């Protein structure tokens, strides 16, 4: 049963994340990073000997991770549900399934056509049907439970078969009637179609098919019922589950530690560069770094993460799919913003009188950039097509207004500048990157972004609606992640930033002996 995240999972999750992400960065102040209150025995920077992890411990950690991931997905994704796997008939799995099922039902038909009929397989099927029907009942449905057990009593059915008094069609009709009482309204048509099936073997086969659908409906109904409870207790549940994983697998924070360590080093290098370029400025030590700013830098890295080649930190695995999707959407928006800025700078006067030109160009760009994050996508070819379409749209409008079209030289220059966006060191691309980074950083620093979004930097107006949506979804993920894993981050920061200072001061203290 595959997990179906749905197309709009990020938008749906924001309603929960906004309510869950009310705590501000002040919760993780310097005091929390320097105190020992959040210390755990399984610290990622512990000096104790490495623990040998047994197979059973690994399996227990895997189960905990599976439960944690499932609970997180149910809570944050309103569209989450389970679906039946339908293998294509021409696939190996589909052909094997078809052959096995045909053999089973053919054998059942042969048994029932014998003289006297052989009811062994049919009795087992009705026993299984009884168990499925009972699984649909609420704990208080005692009357219907008794009725199902009485009508589908295996011993009674077997005795009837031994005395050649078994009426399979009557049992099937009872099953269909009971299914009609228990099924969701969406399955009414499926149940009604069973009544028109004349062949008993085909009828039993269809009954099991509809029961499978009803089982999936029941599972998804249970998920919906659990969602409010999970949302109320998600932070504590995830934190406890992850602590269990950490106790069973001491290396469960290695990637997270490295992720934070890289940002600390980047921050120190940046501060050192500023100090060297500013006369009289002093450098900065690890102990003077603000952990909240470093953590913000860590989160910002996720927007440019190579999700295909690089493992994501363990504390963000439950949101990897959402973060990757947001990153891919943001990459597309960057290109669109670059195209719009280049067009405005080069032929701004020509497009000024074209109604809704910016929106038209954006729609064209979205269509031609669809799938740009795939390895096989040719970005330069797509940008060339966008440039050509842009020139065509401008020339058409100029001609309609009795103005001369763009010269071939201007058109070639515009298309060439748009195609140059693919270059890593393209100045327009670098400018848009910096402004998006600035906007996302200000979004993460805002204590109440849900009420008032940060000001959109210049050059990003064309993608304002889209980037505000992505930014809101991204900030919700980050804030929820801080609430759940804040104590683990605090412990890592304490070890990386302050352990050396504590050790140095201890060595500097004179001996009292």
Short mmCIF file of C-alpha atoms in Angstrom, two decimals:
data_model
loop_
_atom_site.label_atom_id
_atom_site.label_comp_id
_atom_site.label_asym_id
_atom_site.label_seq_id
_atom_site.Cartn_x
_atom_site.Cartn_y
_atom_site.Cartn_z
CA UNK A 1 0.00 0.00 0.00
CA UNK A 2 1.81 3.11 -1.17
CA UNK A 3 1.75 6.33 0.71
CA UNK A 4 -0.09 9.03 -1.17
CA UNK A 5 1.19 12.47 -0.24
CA UNK A 6 -1.09 14.37 -2.56
CA UNK A 7 -0.37 17.32 -4.80
CA UNK A 8 -0.96 20.02 -2.22
CA UNK A 9 0.54 18.46 0.86
CA UNK A 10 2.61 21.55 1.76
CA UNK A 11 -0.35 23.88 1.62
CA UNK A 12 -2.48 21.54 3.69
CA UNK A 13 0.23 20.99 6.27
CA UNK A 14 0.64 24.71 6.87
CA UNK A 15 -2.65 24.89 8.76
CA UNK A 16 -1.29 22.51 11.37
CA UNK A 17 2.29 23.78 11.29
CA UNK A 18 1.26 27.38 11.89
CA UNK A 19 -0.48 26.44 15.13
CA UNK A 20 2.33 24.14 16.21
CA UNK A 21 5.11 26.60 15.43
CA UNK A 22 4.24 29.34 17.89
CA UNK A 23 7.51 29.24 19.81
CA UNK A 24 10.17 31.75 18.81
CA UNK A 25 13.91 31.42 18.49
CA UNK A 26 14.28 32.84 21.96
CA UNK A 27 13.30 29.40 23.26
CA UNK A 28 16.72 28.24 22.15
CA UNK A 29 18.69 31.02 23.77
CA UNK A 30 22.35 30.94 24.66
CA UNK A 31 21.46 29.63 28.10
CA UNK A 32 19.85 26.52 26.66
CA UNK A 33 22.90 25.85 24.52
CA UNK A 34 25.37 26.27 27.37
CA UNK A 35 23.51 24.53 30.17
CA UNK A 36 23.75 20.82 30.83
CA UNK A 37 20.03 20.31 31.38
CA UNK A 38 19.44 18.81 27.95
CA UNK A 39 22.45 16.53 28.04
CA UNK A 40 21.82 12.91 27.08
CA UNK A 41 23.99 9.89 27.53
CA UNK A 42 24.00 9.30 23.80
CA UNK A 43 25.46 12.64 22.81
CA UNK A 44 26.78 12.83 19.23
CA UNK A 45 30.01 14.27 20.56
CA UNK A 46 30.35 11.88 23.45
CA UNK A 47 33.85 10.71 24.38
CA UNK A 48 32.64 7.30 25.54
CA UNK A 49 33.67 4.22 23.52
CA UNK A 50 31.46 3.45 20.50
CA UNK A 51 28.59 1.12 21.28
CA UNK A 52 28.17 -2.08 19.27
CA UNK A 53 24.64 -2.08 17.82
CA UNK A 54 22.96 -5.48 17.60
CA UNK A 55 20.64 -6.58 14.81
CA UNK A 56 17.64 -6.45 17.15
CA UNK A 57 18.51 -2.88 18.13
CA UNK A 58 18.79 -1.92 14.49
CA UNK A 59 15.37 -3.43 13.75
CA UNK A 60 13.88 -1.66 16.77
CA UNK A 61 15.34 1.65 15.55
CA UNK A 62 13.92 0.99 12.08
CA UNK A 63 10.46 0.37 13.55
CA UNK A 64 10.68 3.56 15.60
CA UNK A 65 11.72 5.53 12.52
CA UNK A 66 8.86 4.03 10.53
CA UNK A 67 6.34 4.92 13.25
CA UNK A 68 7.80 8.42 13.58
CA UNK A 69 7.64 9.02 9.81
CA UNK A 70 4.09 7.70 9.56
CA UNK A 71 2.84 9.79 12.48
CA UNK A 72 4.52 12.91 11.09
CA UNK A 73 3.02 12.38 7.64
CA UNK A 74 -0.49 11.82 8.99
CA UNK A 75 -0.28 14.93 11.18
CA UNK A 76 1.15 17.44 8.70
CA UNK A 77 -0.32 16.18 5.41
CA UNK A 78 -4.10 16.55 5.22
CA UNK A 79 -4.11 14.60 1.92
CA UNK A 80 -2.23 11.62 3.29
CA UNK A 81 -4.00 8.32 2.68
CA UNK A 82 -3.29 4.72 1.74
CA UNK A 83 -4.07 3.32 -1.70
CA UNK A 84 -4.25 -0.14 -3.19
CA UNK A 85 -1.38 -1.16 -5.42
CA UNK A 86 -2.60 -1.87 -8.93
CA UNK A 87 0.15 -3.58 -10.90
CA UNK A 88 -0.02 -3.16 -14.70
CA UNK A 89 -1.28 -6.33 -16.33
CA UNK A 90 1.69 -6.47 -18.69
CA UNK A 91 4.21 -6.28 -15.82
CA UNK A 92 5.82 -9.40 -14.35
CA UNK A 93 4.09 -8.88 -11.01
CA UNK A 94 0.77 -8.26 -12.72
CA UNK A 95 1.05 -11.39 -14.87
CA UNK A 96 2.05 -13.58 -11.91
CA UNK A 97 -0.85 -12.24 -9.85
CA UNK A 98 -3.27 -12.81 -12.71
CA UNK A 99 -2.08 -16.41 -13.26
CA UNK A 100 -2.22 -17.31 -9.55
CA UNK A 101 -5.67 -15.77 -9.07
CA UNK A 102 -7.04 -17.47 -12.17
CA UNK A 103 -5.71 -20.83 -11.00
CA UNK A 104 -7.31 -20.36 -7.56
CA UNK A 105 -10.75 -19.37 -8.86
CA UNK A 106 -10.68 -22.04 -11.58
CA UNK A 107 -9.98 -24.66 -8.92
CA UNK A 108 -12.87 -23.35 -6.81
CA UNK A 109 -15.21 -23.60 -9.79
CA UNK A 110 -14.09 -27.18 -10.45
CA UNK A 111 -14.71 -28.07 -6.79
CA UNK A 112 -18.23 -26.66 -6.83
CA UNK A 113 -19.05 -28.38 -10.13
CA UNK A 114 -18.14 -31.83 -8.80
CA UNK A 115 -20.90 -34.30 -7.92
CA UNK A 116 -21.25 -34.03 -5.00
CA UNK A 117 -19.71 -30.52 -4.72
CA UNK A 118 -16.48 -30.07 -2.77
CA UNK A 119 -17.04 -27.12 -0.38
CA UNK A 120 -13.66 -27.07 1.41
CA UNK A 121 -12.25 -23.98 -0.32
CA UNK A 122 -15.60 -22.17 -0.30
CA UNK A 123 -15.95 -22.67 3.48
CA UNK A 124 -12.49 -21.18 4.03
CA UNK A 125 -13.48 -18.16 1.92
CA UNK A 126 -16.63 -17.56 3.98
CA UNK A 127 -14.56 -17.88 7.15
CA UNK A 128 -12.24 -15.18 5.85
CA UNK A 129 -15.20 -13.02 4.81
CA UNK A 130 -16.61 -13.31 8.35
CA UNK A 131 -13.35 -12.08 9.89
CA UNK A 132 -13.21 -9.12 7.50
CA UNK A 133 -16.80 -8.12 8.24
CA UNK A 134 -16.18 -8.36 11.99
CA UNK A 135 -13.13 -6.10 11.65
CA UNK A 136 -15.41 -3.33 10.34
CA UNK A 137 -17.58 -3.27 13.47
CA UNK A 138 -17.31 -0.79 16.31
CA UNK A 139 -16.74 -2.28 19.78
CA UNK A 140 -20.37 -1.63 20.75
CA UNK A 141 -21.99 -3.30 17.72
CA UNK A 142 -22.74 -6.51 19.65
CA UNK A 143 -26.02 -7.29 17.91
CA UNK A 144 -24.57 -7.29 14.41
CA UNK A 145 -21.48 -9.13 15.63
CA UNK A 146 -23.65 -11.92 17.00
CA UNK A 147 -25.67 -12.07 13.81
CA UNK A 148 -22.58 -12.33 11.58
CA UNK A 149 -21.08 -15.04 13.79
CA UNK A 150 -24.38 -16.94 13.78
CA UNK A 151 -25.03 -16.84 10.02
CA UNK A 152 -21.40 -17.40 9.01
CA UNK A 153 -20.64 -19.97 11.69
CA UNK A 154 -17.95 -22.19 10.18
CA UNK A 155 -18.96 -25.34 12.04
CA UNK A 156 -22.59 -24.93 10.99
CA UNK A 157 -21.62 -24.30 7.35
CA UNK A 158 -19.38 -27.38 7.40
CA UNK A 159 -22.20 -29.54 8.81
CA UNK A 160 -24.57 -28.24 6.12
CA UNK A 161 -21.99 -29.11 3.46
CA UNK A 162 -21.59 -32.65 4.84
CA UNK A 163 -25.35 -33.19 4.60
CA UNK A 164 -25.56 -31.55 1.14
CA UNK A 165 -27.78 -28.81 2.55
CA UNK A 166 -25.48 -25.82 2.00
CA UNK A 167 -26.96 -22.87 0.09
CA UNK A 168 -23.91 -20.81 -0.98
CA UNK A 169 -26.02 -18.28 -2.88
CA UNK A 170 -28.03 -17.54 0.28
CA UNK A 171 -24.83 -16.99 2.29
CA UNK A 172 -23.46 -14.72 -0.46
CA UNK A 173 -26.68 -12.68 -0.44
CA UNK A 174 -26.38 -12.23 3.33
CA UNK A 175 -22.78 -11.10 2.92
CA UNK A 176 -23.81 -8.56 0.27
CA UNK A 177 -26.60 -7.25 2.49
CA UNK A 178 -24.21 -6.86 5.43
CA UNK A 179 -21.62 -5.15 3.25
CA UNK A 180 -24.28 -2.63 2.19
CA UNK A 181 -24.89 -1.76 5.85
CA UNK A 182 -21.18 -1.38 6.69
CA UNK A 183 -19.71 0.25 3.59
CA UNK A 184 -19.07 3.94 3.04
CA UNK A 185 -21.53 5.74 0.73
CA UNK A 186 -18.89 5.83 -1.98
CA UNK A 187 -19.07 2.00 -2.17
CA UNK A 188 -22.86 1.74 -2.57
CA UNK A 189 -22.66 1.29 -6.35
CA UNK A 190 -19.97 -1.38 -6.00
CA UNK A 191 -22.09 -3.35 -3.55
CA UNK A 192 -25.23 -3.00 -5.68
CA UNK A 193 -23.38 -4.35 -8.72
CA UNK A 194 -22.67 -7.54 -6.77
CA UNK A 195 -26.39 -8.37 -6.75
CA UNK A 196 -26.40 -8.59 -10.56
CA UNK A 197 -23.60 -11.19 -10.66
CA UNK A 198 -25.09 -14.65 -11.39
CA UNK A 199 -22.08 -16.97 -11.32
CA UNK A 200 -21.24 -17.86 -7.70
CA UNK A 201 -17.48 -18.04 -8.30
CA UNK A 202 -17.43 -14.66 -10.05
CA UNK A 203 -19.61 -13.30 -7.24
CA UNK A 204 -17.22 -14.47 -4.51
CA UNK A 205 -14.31 -13.00 -6.43
CA UNK A 206 -16.07 -9.62 -6.71
CA UNK A 207 -17.05 -9.75 -3.04
CA UNK A 208 -13.39 -9.99 -2.06
CA UNK A 209 -12.54 -7.12 -4.40
CA UNK A 210 -15.15 -4.85 -2.81
CA UNK A 211 -14.09 -5.98 0.69
CA UNK A 212 -10.54 -4.89 -0.17
CA UNK A 213 -11.86 -1.45 -1.11
CA UNK A 214 -13.90 -1.28 2.09
CA UNK A 215 -10.84 -2.26 4.14
CA UNK A 216 -8.89 0.60 2.57
CA UNK A 217 -11.77 2.97 3.31
CA UNK A 218 -11.71 1.85 6.95
CA UNK A 219 -7.95 2.35 7.23
CA UNK A 220 -8.18 5.87 5.79
CA UNK A 221 -11.12 6.68 8.07
CA UNK A 222 -8.99 5.59 11.03
CA UNK A 223 -6.17 7.83 9.80
CA UNK A 224 -8.55 10.80 9.66
CA UNK A 225 -9.77 10.03 13.16
CA UNK A 226 -6.22 9.83 14.51
CA UNK A 227 -5.05 13.07 12.85
CA UNK A 228 -6.38 15.57 15.43
CA UNK A 229 -4.90 13.53 18.29
CA UNK A 230 -1.53 13.27 16.54
CA UNK A 231 -1.50 16.97 15.78
CA UNK A 232 -2.04 17.81 19.46
CA UNK A 233 0.74 15.50 20.61
CA UNK A 234 3.10 15.44 17.63
CA UNK A 235 5.99 17.39 19.16
CA UNK A 236 6.25 15.23 22.28
CA UNK A 237 5.66 12.01 20.33
CA UNK A 238 8.31 12.70 17.68
CA UNK A 239 10.84 13.85 20.24
CA UNK A 240 10.31 10.72 22.37
CA UNK A 241 10.50 8.42 19.34
CA UNK A 242 13.69 10.04 18.13
CA UNK A 243 15.21 9.72 21.60
CA UNK A 244 14.41 6.00 21.44
CA UNK A 245 16.15 5.80 18.06
CA UNK A 246 19.16 7.66 19.43
CA UNK A 247 19.46 5.30 22.39
CA UNK A 248 19.34 2.27 20.09
CA UNK A 249 21.55 3.81 17.37
CA UNK A 250 24.11 6.24 18.86
CA UNK A 251 25.17 7.38 15.37
CA UNK A 252 21.66 8.64 14.57
CA UNK A 253 22.79 12.28 14.79
CA UNK A 254 26.03 12.07 12.81
CA UNK A 255 24.67 13.73 9.66
CA UNK A 256 22.91 16.38 11.73
CA UNK A 257 26.11 17.13 13.63
CA UNK A 258 28.05 17.47 10.38
CA UNK A 259 25.32 19.72 8.95
CA UNK A 260 25.59 22.08 11.92
CA UNK A 261 29.40 21.87 11.99
CA UNK A 262 29.61 22.98 8.34
CA UNK A 263 27.48 26.05 9.06
CA UNK A 264 29.63 26.93 12.09
CA UNK A 265 32.73 26.77 9.91
CA UNK A 266 31.04 28.88 7.21
CA UNK A 267 30.05 31.47 9.79
CA UNK A 268 33.58 31.62 11.22
CA UNK A 269 35.08 31.93 7.72
CA UNK A 270 32.64 34.72 6.85
CA UNK A 271 33.42 36.59 10.07
CA UNK A 272 37.15 36.17 9.49
CA UNK A 273 36.83 37.55 5.97
CA UNK A 274 34.91 40.59 7.22
CA UNK A 275 37.49 41.20 9.95
CA UNK A 276 40.38 41.06 7.49
CA UNK A 277 38.69 43.54 5.14
CA UNK A 278 37.74 45.96 7.93
CA UNK A 279 40.66 47.79 9.64
CA UNK A 280 40.59 47.50 13.41
CA UNK A 281 37.92 44.79 13.45
CA UNK A 282 38.50 41.74 15.59
CA UNK A 283 37.74 38.20 14.55
CA UNK A 284 35.10 36.06 16.17
CA UNK A 285 35.53 32.88 18.18
CA UNK A 286 33.27 29.85 18.34
CA UNK A 287 32.05 30.87 21.77
CA UNK A 288 30.84 34.23 20.40
CA UNK A 289 28.71 32.70 17.65
CA UNK A 290 24.96 32.92 18.15
CA UNK A 291 23.53 29.38 17.83
CA UNK A 292 20.17 30.63 16.58
CA UNK A 293 21.84 32.42 13.66
CA UNK A 294 23.94 29.37 12.85
CA UNK A 295 20.83 27.18 12.92
CA UNK A 296 19.08 29.59 10.55
CA UNK A 297 22.03 29.27 8.19
CA UNK A 298 21.69 25.49 8.45
CA UNK A 299 18.05 25.61 7.44
CA UNK A 300 18.76 27.97 4.53
CA UNK A 301 21.19 25.42 3.13
CA UNK A 302 18.29 23.03 2.64
CA UNK A 303 16.93 25.26 -0.13
CA UNK A 304 20.06 24.59 -2.19
CA UNK A 305 20.60 21.01 -1.07
CA UNK A 306 21.53 18.33 -3.61
CA UNK A 307 18.84 15.85 -2.62
CA UNK A 308 19.95 13.33 -5.25
CA UNK A 309 23.58 13.13 -4.15
CA UNK A 310 23.68 14.18 -0.49
CA UNK A 311 21.95 12.62 2.51
CA UNK A 312 19.71 14.96 4.45
CA UNK A 313 20.23 15.38 8.24
CA UNK A 314 18.47 12.70 10.27
CA UNK A 315 16.26 15.22 12.06
CA UNK A 316 14.75 16.33 8.74
CA UNK A 317 14.16 12.94 7.13
CA UNK A 318 10.42 13.08 7.76
CA UNK A 319 10.20 16.29 5.71
CA UNK A 320 12.72 15.39 3.00
CA UNK A 321 10.10 15.03 0.26
CA UNK A 322 8.46 18.35 1.11
CA UNK A 323 11.79 20.19 1.33
CA UNK A 324 12.94 18.77 -1.99
CA UNK A 325 9.69 19.81 -3.66
CA UNK A 326 9.99 23.34 -2.27
CA UNK A 327 13.62 23.54 -3.40
CA UNK A 328 12.68 22.48 -6.93
CA UNK A 329 9.84 25.00 -7.10
CA UNK A 330 12.18 27.71 -5.85
CA UNK A 331 14.76 26.89 -8.55
CA UNK A 332 12.06 27.35 -11.18
CA UNK A 333 10.99 30.68 -9.66
CA UNK A 334 14.62 31.88 -9.65
CA UNK A 335 14.86 31.35 -13.40
CA UNK A 336 11.53 33.10 -14.01
CA UNK A 337 12.63 36.09 -11.92
CA UNK A 338 15.90 36.25 -13.88
CA UNK A 339 14.06 36.15 -17.22
CA UNK A 340 11.70 38.93 -16.12
CA UNK A 341 14.52 41.13 -14.81
CA UNK A 342 16.61 40.71 -17.97
CA UNK A 343 13.62 41.52 -20.17
CA UNK A 344 12.75 44.58 -18.11
CA UNK A 345 16.34 45.88 -18.21
CA UNK A 346 16.86 45.34 -21.95
CA UNK A 347 13.48 46.16 -23.54
CA UNK A 348 11.57 47.77 -20.70
CA UNK A 349 10.32 50.65 -22.86
CA UNK A 350 8.99 48.27 -25.51
CA UNK A 351 6.99 46.11 -23.07
CA UNK A 352 5.71 48.99 -20.96
CA UNK A 353 2.55 49.39 -23.01
CA UNK A 354 1.76 45.69 -23.36
CA UNK A 355 -1.16 44.74 -21.10
CA UNK A 356 -0.31 41.92 -18.65
CA UNK A 357 2.99 41.22 -20.42
CA UNK A 358 4.74 40.20 -17.20
CA UNK A 359 2.03 37.65 -16.38
CA UNK A 360 2.01 36.32 -19.96
CA UNK A 361 5.77 35.86 -19.89
CA UNK A 362 5.53 34.14 -16.52
CA UNK A 363 2.90 31.71 -17.79
CA UNK A 364 5.04 30.91 -20.85
CA UNK A 365 8.07 30.38 -18.61
CA UNK A 366 6.19 28.05 -16.25
CA UNK A 367 5.10 25.89 -19.18
CA UNK A 368 8.52 25.71 -20.82
CA UNK A 369 10.35 25.14 -17.51
CA UNK A 370 8.09 22.30 -16.43
CA UNK A 371 10.30 19.39 -15.35
CA UNK A 372 13.47 21.49 -15.19
CA UNK A 373 14.75 19.58 -12.15
CA UNK A 374 15.00 16.32 -14.11
CA UNK A 375 18.50 15.29 -15.19
CA UNK A 376 17.41 14.97 -18.81
CA UNK A 377 15.99 18.51 -18.94
CA UNK A 378 17.84 20.88 -21.29
CA UNK A 379 17.63 24.22 -19.48
CA UNK A 380 19.47 26.20 -22.17
CA UNK A 381 17.07 24.97 -24.85
CA UNK A 382 14.09 25.89 -22.67
CA UNK A 383 15.53 29.37 -22.01
CA UNK A 384 16.11 29.84 -25.73
CA UNK A 385 12.46 28.96 -26.36
CA UNK A 386 11.38 31.45 -23.66
CA UNK A 387 13.52 34.16 -25.29
CA UNK A 388 12.07 33.46 -28.73
CA UNK A 389 8.50 33.47 -27.39
CA UNK A 390 9.19 36.72 -25.53
CA UNK A 391 10.47 38.42 -28.67
CA UNK A 392 7.49 37.12 -30.64
CA UNK A 393 5.02 38.46 -28.07
CA UNK A 394 6.74 41.87 -27.96
CA UNK A 395 6.90 42.16 -31.76
CA UNK A 396 3.23 41.20 -32.13
CA UNK A 397 2.19 43.88 -29.67
CA UNK A 398 4.44 46.52 -31.25
CA UNK A 399 3.05 45.76 -34.71
CA UNK A 400 -0.55 46.01 -33.46
CA UNK A 401 0.25 49.48 -32.11
CA UNK A 402 1.97 50.55 -35.38
CA UNK A 403 5.44 50.53 -33.83
CA UNK A 404 8.47 48.94 -35.52
CA UNK A 405 9.38 45.50 -34.19
CA UNK A 406 12.57 44.82 -32.27
CA UNK A 407 15.66 44.69 -34.44
CA UNK A 408 17.28 41.34 -35.07
CA UNK A 409 20.30 42.50 -33.08
CA UNK A 410 18.19 43.36 -30.02
CA UNK A 411 16.29 40.10 -30.30
CA UNK A 412 19.49 38.08 -30.53
CA UNK A 413 20.96 39.96 -27.58
CA UNK A 414 17.83 39.41 -25.46
CA UNK A 415 17.68 35.70 -26.25
CA UNK A 416 21.40 35.37 -25.57
CA UNK A 417 21.16 37.12 -22.20
CA UNK A 418 18.27 34.87 -21.19
CA UNK A 419 20.20 31.77 -22.24
CA UNK A 420 23.19 32.90 -20.17
CA UNK A 421 21.16 32.33 -17.01
CA UNK A 422 22.45 28.75 -17.07
CA UNK A 423 25.94 30.00 -16.20
CA UNK A 424 26.75 29.61 -12.50
CA UNK A 425 28.50 33.00 -12.31
CA UNK A 426 25.81 34.89 -14.23
CA UNK A 427 25.44 38.26 -12.43
CA UNK A 428 21.64 38.37 -12.75
CA UNK A 429 21.37 34.83 -11.41
CA UNK A 430 23.69 35.67 -8.50
CA UNK A 431 21.65 38.80 -7.72
CA UNK A 432 18.33 36.93 -7.66
CA UNK A 433 19.91 34.16 -5.55
CA UNK A 434 21.06 36.70 -2.96
CA UNK A 435 17.69 38.43 -2.80
CA UNK A 436 15.77 35.17 -2.39
CA UNK A 437 18.25 34.13 0.30
CA UNK A 438 17.71 37.49 2.03
CA UNK A 439 13.93 37.08 1.88
CA UNK A 440 13.98 33.54 3.27
CA UNK A 441 16.37 34.54 6.05
CA UNK A 442 14.14 37.45 7.08
CA UNK A 443 11.16 35.04 6.97
CA UNK A 444 12.85 32.62 9.38
CA UNK A 445 13.82 35.51 11.66
CA UNK A 446 10.28 36.88 11.79
CA UNK A 447 8.48 35.92 15.01
CA UNK A 448 5.00 36.18 13.43
CA UNK A 449 5.35 35.76 9.67
CA UNK A 450 1.79 34.32 9.49
CA UNK A 451 0.39 37.78 10.27
CA UNK A 452 2.81 39.90 8.25
CA UNK A 453 5.11 38.61 5.51
CA UNK A 454 8.50 40.32 5.05
CA UNK A 455 8.88 42.90 2.30
CA UNK A 456 9.67 41.38 -1.09
CA UNK A 457 13.13 42.53 -2.30
CA UNK A 458 13.41 44.27 -5.66
CA UNK A 459 13.42 42.00 -8.68
CA UNK A 460 11.18 39.39 -7.05
CA UNK A 461 7.85 41.16 -7.49
CA UNK A 462 6.99 39.01 -10.50
CA UNK A 463 7.08 35.87 -8.31
CA UNK A 464 5.77 37.49 -5.11
CA UNK A 465 2.66 35.30 -4.75
CA UNK A 466 4.54 32.08 -5.42
CA UNK A 467 7.55 32.87 -3.24
CA UNK A 468 5.34 33.93 -0.31
CA UNK A 469 3.52 30.61 -0.54
CA UNK A 470 6.75 28.63 -0.67
CA UNK A 471 8.27 30.75 2.09
CA UNK A 472 5.29 30.19 4.36
CA UNK A 473 5.37 26.42 3.83
CA UNK A 474 9.14 26.37 4.34
CA UNK A 475 8.98 28.43 7.55
CA UNK A 476 6.25 26.15 8.93
CA UNK A 477 8.43 23.09 8.36
CA UNK A 478 11.41 24.80 9.99
CA UNK A 479 9.51 26.05 13.04
CA UNK A 480 7.95 22.66 13.70
CA UNK A 481 11.34 21.03 13.30
CA UNK A 482 12.82 23.45 15.86
CA UNK A 483 10.14 22.55 18.38
CA UNK A 484 10.66 18.82 17.99
CA UNK A 485 14.43 18.65 17.75
CA UNK A 486 15.46 21.82 19.59
CA UNK A 487 16.90 19.91 22.61
CA UNK A 488 18.99 17.72 20.30
CA UNK A 489 20.33 20.76 18.44
CA UNK A 490 21.10 22.43 21.78
CA UNK A 491 23.17 19.45 22.85
CA UNK A 492 25.11 19.45 19.57
CA UNK A 493 25.80 23.19 19.79
CA UNK A 494 26.95 22.85 23.38
CA UNK A 495 29.50 20.23 22.35
CA UNK A 496 30.67 22.00 19.18
CA UNK A 497 30.79 25.57 20.47
CA UNK A 498 31.43 25.43 24.19
CA UNK A 499 33.14 22.16 25.08
CA UNK A 500 36.55 23.49 24.01
CA UNK A 501 36.12 26.62 26.09
CA UNK A 502 35.14 24.62 29.16
CA UNK A 503 38.12 22.31 28.68
CA UNK A 504 40.53 25.24 28.22
CA UNK A 505 39.29 27.07 31.31
CA UNK A 506 39.54 23.90 33.36
CA UNK A 507 43.16 23.43 32.27
CA UNK A 508 43.95 27.06 33.05
CA UNK A 509 42.70 26.81 36.66
CA UNK A 510 45.60 26.39 39.15
CA UNK A 511 45.78 23.12 40.98
CA UNK A 512 44.60 23.23 44.63
CA UNK A 513 46.82 20.31 45.69
#
